[in-house]
Coordinates of C-alpha atoms in Angstrom, one line a residue:
X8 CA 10.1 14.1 18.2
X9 CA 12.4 14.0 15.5
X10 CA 15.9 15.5 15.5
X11 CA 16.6 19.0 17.1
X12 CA 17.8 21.6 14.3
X13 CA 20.3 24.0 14.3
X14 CA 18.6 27.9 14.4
X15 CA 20.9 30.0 12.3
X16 CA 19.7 33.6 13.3
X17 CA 21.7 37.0 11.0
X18 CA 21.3 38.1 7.2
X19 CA 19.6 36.7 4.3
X20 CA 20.0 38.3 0.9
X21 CA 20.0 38.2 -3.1
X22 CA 23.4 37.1 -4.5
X23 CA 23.7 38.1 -8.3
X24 CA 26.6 36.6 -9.1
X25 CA 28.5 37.3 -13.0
X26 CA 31.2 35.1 -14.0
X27 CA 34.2 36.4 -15.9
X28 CA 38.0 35.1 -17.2
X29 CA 38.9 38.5 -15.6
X30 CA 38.1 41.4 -13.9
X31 CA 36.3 43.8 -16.3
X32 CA 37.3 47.5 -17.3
X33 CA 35.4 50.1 -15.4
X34 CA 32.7 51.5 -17.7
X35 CA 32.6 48.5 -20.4
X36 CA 30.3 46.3 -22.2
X37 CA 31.9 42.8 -21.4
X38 CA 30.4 39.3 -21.5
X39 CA 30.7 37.2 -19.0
X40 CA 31.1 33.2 -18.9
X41 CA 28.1 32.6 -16.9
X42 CA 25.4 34.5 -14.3
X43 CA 23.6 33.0 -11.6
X44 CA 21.2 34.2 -8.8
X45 CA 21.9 32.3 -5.2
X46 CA 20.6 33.0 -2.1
X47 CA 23.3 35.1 0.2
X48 CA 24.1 36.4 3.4
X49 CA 26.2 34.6 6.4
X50 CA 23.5 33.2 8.3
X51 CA 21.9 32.0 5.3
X52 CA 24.6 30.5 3.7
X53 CA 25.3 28.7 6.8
X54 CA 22.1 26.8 6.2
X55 CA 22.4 26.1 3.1
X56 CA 26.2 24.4 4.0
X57 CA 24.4 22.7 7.2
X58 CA 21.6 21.0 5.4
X59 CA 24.2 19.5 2.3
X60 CA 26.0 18.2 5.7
X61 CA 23.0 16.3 6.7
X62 CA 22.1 18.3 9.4
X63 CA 18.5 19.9 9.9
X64 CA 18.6 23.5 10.2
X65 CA 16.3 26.9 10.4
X66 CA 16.8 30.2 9.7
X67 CA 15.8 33.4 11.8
X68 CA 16.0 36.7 9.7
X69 CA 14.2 39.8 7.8
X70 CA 12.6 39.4 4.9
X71 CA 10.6 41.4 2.3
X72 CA 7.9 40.3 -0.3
X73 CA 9.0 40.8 -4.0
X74 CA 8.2 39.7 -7.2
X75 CA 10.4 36.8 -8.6
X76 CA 7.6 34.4 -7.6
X77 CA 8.0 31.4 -10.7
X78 CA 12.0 31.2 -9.4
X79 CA 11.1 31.4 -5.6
X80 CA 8.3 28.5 -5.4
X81 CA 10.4 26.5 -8.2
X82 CA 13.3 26.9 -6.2
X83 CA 11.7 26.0 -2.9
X84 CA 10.3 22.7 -4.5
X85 CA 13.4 21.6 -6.0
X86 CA 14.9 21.7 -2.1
X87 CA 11.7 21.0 0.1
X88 CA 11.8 23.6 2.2
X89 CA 9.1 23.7 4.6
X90 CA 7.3 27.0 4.0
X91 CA 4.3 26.3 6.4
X92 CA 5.0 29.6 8.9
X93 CA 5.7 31.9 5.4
X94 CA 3.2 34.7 5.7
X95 CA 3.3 36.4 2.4
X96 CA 2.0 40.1 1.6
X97 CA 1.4 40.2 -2.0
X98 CA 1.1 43.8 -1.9
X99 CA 3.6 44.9 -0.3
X100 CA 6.2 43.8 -3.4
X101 CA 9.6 45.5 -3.3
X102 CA 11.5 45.8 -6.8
X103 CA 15.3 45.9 -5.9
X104 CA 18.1 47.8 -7.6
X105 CA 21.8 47.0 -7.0
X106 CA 23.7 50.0 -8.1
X107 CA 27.9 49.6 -8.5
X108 CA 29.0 53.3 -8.0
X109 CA 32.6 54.6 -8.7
X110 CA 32.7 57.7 -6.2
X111 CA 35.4 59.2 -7.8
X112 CA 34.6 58.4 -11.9
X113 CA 30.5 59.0 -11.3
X114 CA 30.4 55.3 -13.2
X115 CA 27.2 53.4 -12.2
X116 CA 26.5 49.9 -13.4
X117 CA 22.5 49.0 -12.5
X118 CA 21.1 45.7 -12.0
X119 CA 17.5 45.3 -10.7
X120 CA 16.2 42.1 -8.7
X121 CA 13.4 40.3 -7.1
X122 CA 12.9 38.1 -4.4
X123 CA 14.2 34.7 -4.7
X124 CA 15.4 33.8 -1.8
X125 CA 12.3 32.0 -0.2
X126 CA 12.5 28.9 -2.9
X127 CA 15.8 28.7 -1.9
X128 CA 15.6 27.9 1.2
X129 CA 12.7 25.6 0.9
X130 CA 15.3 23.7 -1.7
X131 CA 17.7 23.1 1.0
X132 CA 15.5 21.9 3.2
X133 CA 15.7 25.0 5.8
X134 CA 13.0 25.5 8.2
X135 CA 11.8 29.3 8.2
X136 CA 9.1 29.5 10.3
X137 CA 11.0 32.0 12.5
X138 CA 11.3 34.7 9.2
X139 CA 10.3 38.0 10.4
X140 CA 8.4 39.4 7.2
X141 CA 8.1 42.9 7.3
X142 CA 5.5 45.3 5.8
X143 CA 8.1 47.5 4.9
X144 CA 11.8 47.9 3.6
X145 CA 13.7 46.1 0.8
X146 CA 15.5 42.9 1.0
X147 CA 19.3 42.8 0.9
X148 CA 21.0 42.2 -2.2
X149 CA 24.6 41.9 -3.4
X150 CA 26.2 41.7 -6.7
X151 CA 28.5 39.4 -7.2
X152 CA 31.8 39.1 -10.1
X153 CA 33.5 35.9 -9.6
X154 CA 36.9 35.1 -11.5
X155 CA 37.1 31.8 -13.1
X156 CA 40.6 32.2 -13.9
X157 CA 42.0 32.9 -10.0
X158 CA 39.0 32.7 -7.8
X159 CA 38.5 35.9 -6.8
X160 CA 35.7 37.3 -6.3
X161 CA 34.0 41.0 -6.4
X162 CA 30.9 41.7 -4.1
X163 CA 28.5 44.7 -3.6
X164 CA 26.1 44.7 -0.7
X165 CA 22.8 46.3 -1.2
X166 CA 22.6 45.8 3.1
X167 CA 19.7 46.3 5.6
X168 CA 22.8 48.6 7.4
X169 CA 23.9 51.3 6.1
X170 CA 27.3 50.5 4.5
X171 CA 28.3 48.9 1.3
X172 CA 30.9 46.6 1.1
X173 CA 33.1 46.5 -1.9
X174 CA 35.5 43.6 -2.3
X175 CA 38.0 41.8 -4.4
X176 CA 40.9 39.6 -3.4
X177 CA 41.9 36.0 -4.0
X178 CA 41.4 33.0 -2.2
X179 CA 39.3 34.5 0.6
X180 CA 38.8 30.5 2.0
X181 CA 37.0 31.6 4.8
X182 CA 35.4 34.6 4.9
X183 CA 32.5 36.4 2.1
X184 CA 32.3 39.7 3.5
X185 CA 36.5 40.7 4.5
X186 CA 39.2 42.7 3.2
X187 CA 37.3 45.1 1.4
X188 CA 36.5 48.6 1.9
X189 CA 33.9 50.3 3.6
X190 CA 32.2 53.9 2.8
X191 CA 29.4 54.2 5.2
X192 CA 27.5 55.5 2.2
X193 CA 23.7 55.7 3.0
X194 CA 22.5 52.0 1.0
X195 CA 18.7 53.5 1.3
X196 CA 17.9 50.0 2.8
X197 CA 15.5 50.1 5.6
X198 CA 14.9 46.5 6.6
X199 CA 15.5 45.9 9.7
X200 CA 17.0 43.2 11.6
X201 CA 15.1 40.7 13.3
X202 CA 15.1 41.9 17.3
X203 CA 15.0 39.8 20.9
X204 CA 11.0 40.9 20.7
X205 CA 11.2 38.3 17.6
X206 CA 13.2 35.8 19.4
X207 CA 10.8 35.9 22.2
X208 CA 8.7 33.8 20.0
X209 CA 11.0 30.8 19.3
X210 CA 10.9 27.7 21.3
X211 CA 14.3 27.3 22.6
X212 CA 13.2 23.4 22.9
X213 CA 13.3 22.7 19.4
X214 CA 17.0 23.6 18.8
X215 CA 20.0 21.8 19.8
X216 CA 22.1 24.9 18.9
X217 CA 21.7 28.8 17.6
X218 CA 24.7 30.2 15.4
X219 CA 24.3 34.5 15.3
X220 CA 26.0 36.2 12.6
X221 CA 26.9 39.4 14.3
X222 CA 24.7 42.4 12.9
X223 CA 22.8 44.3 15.6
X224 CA 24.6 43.3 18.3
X225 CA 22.5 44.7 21.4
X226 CA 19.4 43.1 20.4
X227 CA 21.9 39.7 19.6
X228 CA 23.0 40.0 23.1
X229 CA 19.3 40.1 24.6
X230 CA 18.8 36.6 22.6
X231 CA 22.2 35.2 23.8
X232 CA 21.0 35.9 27.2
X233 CA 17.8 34.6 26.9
X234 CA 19.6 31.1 26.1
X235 CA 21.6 31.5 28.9
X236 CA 19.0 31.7 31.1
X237 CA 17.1 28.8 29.5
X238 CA 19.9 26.6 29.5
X239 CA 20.0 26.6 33.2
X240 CA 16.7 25.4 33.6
X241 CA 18.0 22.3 31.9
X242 CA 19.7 19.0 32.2
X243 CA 22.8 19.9 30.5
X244 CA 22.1 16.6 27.8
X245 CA 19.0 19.5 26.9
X246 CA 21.0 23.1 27.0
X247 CA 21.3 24.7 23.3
X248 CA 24.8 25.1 22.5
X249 CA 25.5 28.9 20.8
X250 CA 27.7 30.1 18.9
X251 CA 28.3 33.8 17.5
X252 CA 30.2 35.3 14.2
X253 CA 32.0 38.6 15.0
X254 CA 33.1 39.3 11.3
X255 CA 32.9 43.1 10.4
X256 CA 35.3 45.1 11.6
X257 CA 32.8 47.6 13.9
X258 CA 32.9 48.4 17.4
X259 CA 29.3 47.7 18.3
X260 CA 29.6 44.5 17.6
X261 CA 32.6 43.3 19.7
X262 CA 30.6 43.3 22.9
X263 CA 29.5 39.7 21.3
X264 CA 32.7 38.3 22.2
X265 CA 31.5 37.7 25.7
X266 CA 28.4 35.7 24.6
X267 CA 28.3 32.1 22.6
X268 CA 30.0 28.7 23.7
X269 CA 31.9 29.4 20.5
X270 CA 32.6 32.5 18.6
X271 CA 34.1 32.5 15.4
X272 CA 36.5 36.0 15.0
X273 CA 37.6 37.1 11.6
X274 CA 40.4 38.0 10.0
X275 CA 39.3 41.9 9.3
X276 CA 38.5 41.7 12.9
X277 CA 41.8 40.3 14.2
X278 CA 43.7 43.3 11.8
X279 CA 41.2 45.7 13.3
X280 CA 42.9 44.7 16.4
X281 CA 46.5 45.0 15.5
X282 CA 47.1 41.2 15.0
X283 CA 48.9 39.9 11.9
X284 CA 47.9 36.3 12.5
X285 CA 45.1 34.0 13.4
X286 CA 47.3 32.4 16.0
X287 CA 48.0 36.5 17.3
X288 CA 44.4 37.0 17.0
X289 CA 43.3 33.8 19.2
X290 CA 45.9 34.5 21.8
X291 CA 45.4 38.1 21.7
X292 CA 41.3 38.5 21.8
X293 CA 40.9 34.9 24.0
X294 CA 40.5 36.7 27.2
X295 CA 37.2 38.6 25.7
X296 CA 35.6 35.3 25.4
X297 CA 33.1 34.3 28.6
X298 CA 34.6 31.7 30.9
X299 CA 34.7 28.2 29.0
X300 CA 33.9 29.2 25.8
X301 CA 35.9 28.5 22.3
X302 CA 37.6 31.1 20.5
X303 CA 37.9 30.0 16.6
X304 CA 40.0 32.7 14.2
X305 CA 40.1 31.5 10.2
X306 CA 43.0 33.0 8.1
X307 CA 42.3 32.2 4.4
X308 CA 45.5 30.6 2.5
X309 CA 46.8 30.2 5.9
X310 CA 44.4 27.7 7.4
X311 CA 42.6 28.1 11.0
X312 CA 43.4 28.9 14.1
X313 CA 41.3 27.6 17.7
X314 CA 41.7 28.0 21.3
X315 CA 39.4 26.2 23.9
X316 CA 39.1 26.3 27.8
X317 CA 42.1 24.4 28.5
X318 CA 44.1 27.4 26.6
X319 CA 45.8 25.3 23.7
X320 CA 46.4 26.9 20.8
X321 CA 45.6 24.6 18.1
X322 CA 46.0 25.0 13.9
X323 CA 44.8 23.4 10.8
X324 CA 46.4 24.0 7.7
X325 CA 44.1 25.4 4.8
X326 CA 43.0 22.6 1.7
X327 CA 42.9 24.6 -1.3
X328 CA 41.0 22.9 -4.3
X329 CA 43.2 22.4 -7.3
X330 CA 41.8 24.8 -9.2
X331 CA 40.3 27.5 -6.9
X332 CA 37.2 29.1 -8.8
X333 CA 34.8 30.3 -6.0
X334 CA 35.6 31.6 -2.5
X335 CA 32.0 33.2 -2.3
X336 CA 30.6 31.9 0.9
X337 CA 33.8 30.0 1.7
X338 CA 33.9 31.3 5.6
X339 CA 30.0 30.5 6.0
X340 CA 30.9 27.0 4.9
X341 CA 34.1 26.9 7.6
X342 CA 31.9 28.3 10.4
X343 CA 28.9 25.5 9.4
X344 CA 31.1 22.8 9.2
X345 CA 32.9 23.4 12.5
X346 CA 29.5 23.9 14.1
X347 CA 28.4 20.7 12.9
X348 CA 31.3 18.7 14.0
X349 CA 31.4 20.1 17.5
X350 CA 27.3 19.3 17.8
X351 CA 28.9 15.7 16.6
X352 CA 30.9 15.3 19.5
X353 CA 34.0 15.4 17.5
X354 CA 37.6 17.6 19.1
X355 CA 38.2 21.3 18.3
X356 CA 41.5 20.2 16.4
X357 CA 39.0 17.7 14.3
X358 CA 36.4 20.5 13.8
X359 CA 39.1 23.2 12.6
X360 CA 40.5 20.8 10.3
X361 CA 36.9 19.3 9.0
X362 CA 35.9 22.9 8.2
X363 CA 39.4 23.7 6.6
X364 CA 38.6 20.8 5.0
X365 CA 34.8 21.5 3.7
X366 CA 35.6 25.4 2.7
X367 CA 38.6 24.0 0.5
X368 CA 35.8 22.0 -1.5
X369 CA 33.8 24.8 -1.5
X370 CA 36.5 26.9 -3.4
X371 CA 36.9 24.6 -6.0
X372 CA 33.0 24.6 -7.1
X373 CA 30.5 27.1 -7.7
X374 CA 28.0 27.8 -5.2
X375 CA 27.4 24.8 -2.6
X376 CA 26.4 22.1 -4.0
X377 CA 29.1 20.1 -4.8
X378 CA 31.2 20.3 -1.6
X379 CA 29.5 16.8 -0.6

């Protein structure tokens, strides 16, 4: 058998992403420098990061069928992914419209998409057999404004959940969903999340480790515990290692802190708490964690923050690029990266500082493919 792959279970969406030398006026007609579509979404950005590591990975997650089909299959090629265990329903194709609305102007700026995101993952050579496809719902998509001239970077989520996330700041190094503003509007999105009845169906043999990215939380915490209890049925040289992302700042999803042999806090999280600091936040939230487990806190600008059984507190500083020009996706890459040198064997302080490392290359490129 060949090597075990890393199961990456959470969101997968459309990323429309508009580059400009700054931030537009509301309600203008402006160029921008360039526009790309890329595949989004934590968990599926944590593949993509995973597989440029070398590291063979799958993703777990909702999708629906659309129309985009030349780009999907091209893009699938160009990456060899595997779409054996794809079951496609050609007639059940879902147009999708990302609408930017000002709530207090009555501004709207419409794009429409497809699906892409299939090809995608095929391109990166991420395994989806375990892709829920559902006969109903729309897939995720967010619009994304990136600023060449300071990095920022401007994203609305079309989610399966009913928020949308609005965002702009710069040098977000480690995480693509913080710091912005939520209003619990209704998205109309009815996709739903893959559950534990899904899980049920994966062979926990195959993986050497399962990352969540924190979404709905009490079916998460059925598949944590069905880990657990597979785990010890095994030689611990054969137990999955886990690891959870609690990123949005919600109260359903902190009961995840007490699940994973790593969990990954961020720093909208951490402020939700009170803290001011990853190194606050890691002391602070530590004693949520289950017995043994890792508790890993990333700060942007400032770098990373990590505390393990033996209660160290440990720090990396942050690498910024020279030129920072995309932090889209820059906290996926940290978490991947920190995953992957853990599975390597390597120390916390190593792993912090190799992901600090990894999401600073990330900034200073578009997209992904250029931080190896």
């Amino acid at each position: 058998m060949g090597e075990k792959q890393i199961l990456c279970v959470g969101l997968v969406c459309l990323d429309i992403i508009s580059v400009v030398d700054r931030y537009p006026e509301e309600d203008t007609d402006t160029r921008c420098l360039s526009q790309r579509w890329q595949r989004g979404g934590n968990a599926s950005n944590t593949c993509t990061v995973l597989s440029l590591l070398g590291a063979p990975c799958a993703f777990m997650g909702s999708l629906a069928p659309g129309h985009a089909a030349n780009f999907v299959r091209d893009d699938f090629k160009r990456y060899k992914v595997d779409l054996a265990h794809v079951a496609e329903h050609p007639a059940c194709a879902l147009p999708i419209s990302v609408v930017i609305s000002n709530m207090t102007t009555g501004t709207r700026t419409i794009l429409h998409a497809a699906r892409f995101i299939l090809s995608d993952f095929q391109n990166r050579n991420v395994n989806v057999a375990h892709v829920v496809w559902q006969s109903q719902g729309e897939t995720p998509c967010a619009c994304c404004i990136v600023n060449s001239s300071n990095g920022s970077r401007t994203v609305t989520l079309f989610d399966t959940l009913s928020d949308i996330w609005i965002e702009s700041y710069r040098w977000d190094s480690f995480s693509t969903r913080a710091g912005g503003h939520n209003w619990n509007l209704d998205s109309g999105s009815n996709l739903p999340d893959v559950t534990d009845a899904d899980f049920e169906q994966v062979d926990l043999s195959q993986y050497k480790w399962i990352h969540w990215e924190g979404r709905n939380a009490s079916e998460q915490v059925k598949m944590m515990r069905r880990v657990e209890e597979y785990n010890q049925t095994c030689p611990e040289s054969q137990q999955v290692g886990t690891s959870v992302e609690v990123e949005k700042p919600r109260q359903e999803l902190y009961q995840l802190f007490g699940y994973g042999d790593v969990v990954f806090v961020s720093k909208d999280v951490a402020k939700d708490f009170g803290f001011c600091s990853a190194s606050e936040a890691v002391k602070g939230l530590y004693k949520r964690v289950k017995p043994g487990a890792t508790l890993i806190c990333a700060w942007a600008e400032n770098g990373a923050d990590a505390m393990g059984p033996d209660g160290q507190l440990l720090h990396s500083d942050a690498f910024p690029p020279d030129d920072v020009v995309d932090t889209l996706g820059a906290g996926d890459t940290f978490n991947a990266s920190v995953i992957l040198a853990l599975i390597r064997g390597r120390p916390l302080q190593e792993a912090i500082t190799y992901g600090c490392q990894v999401a600073g290359r990330k900034c200073g490129v578009h997209g992904y493919d250029g931080i190896v």
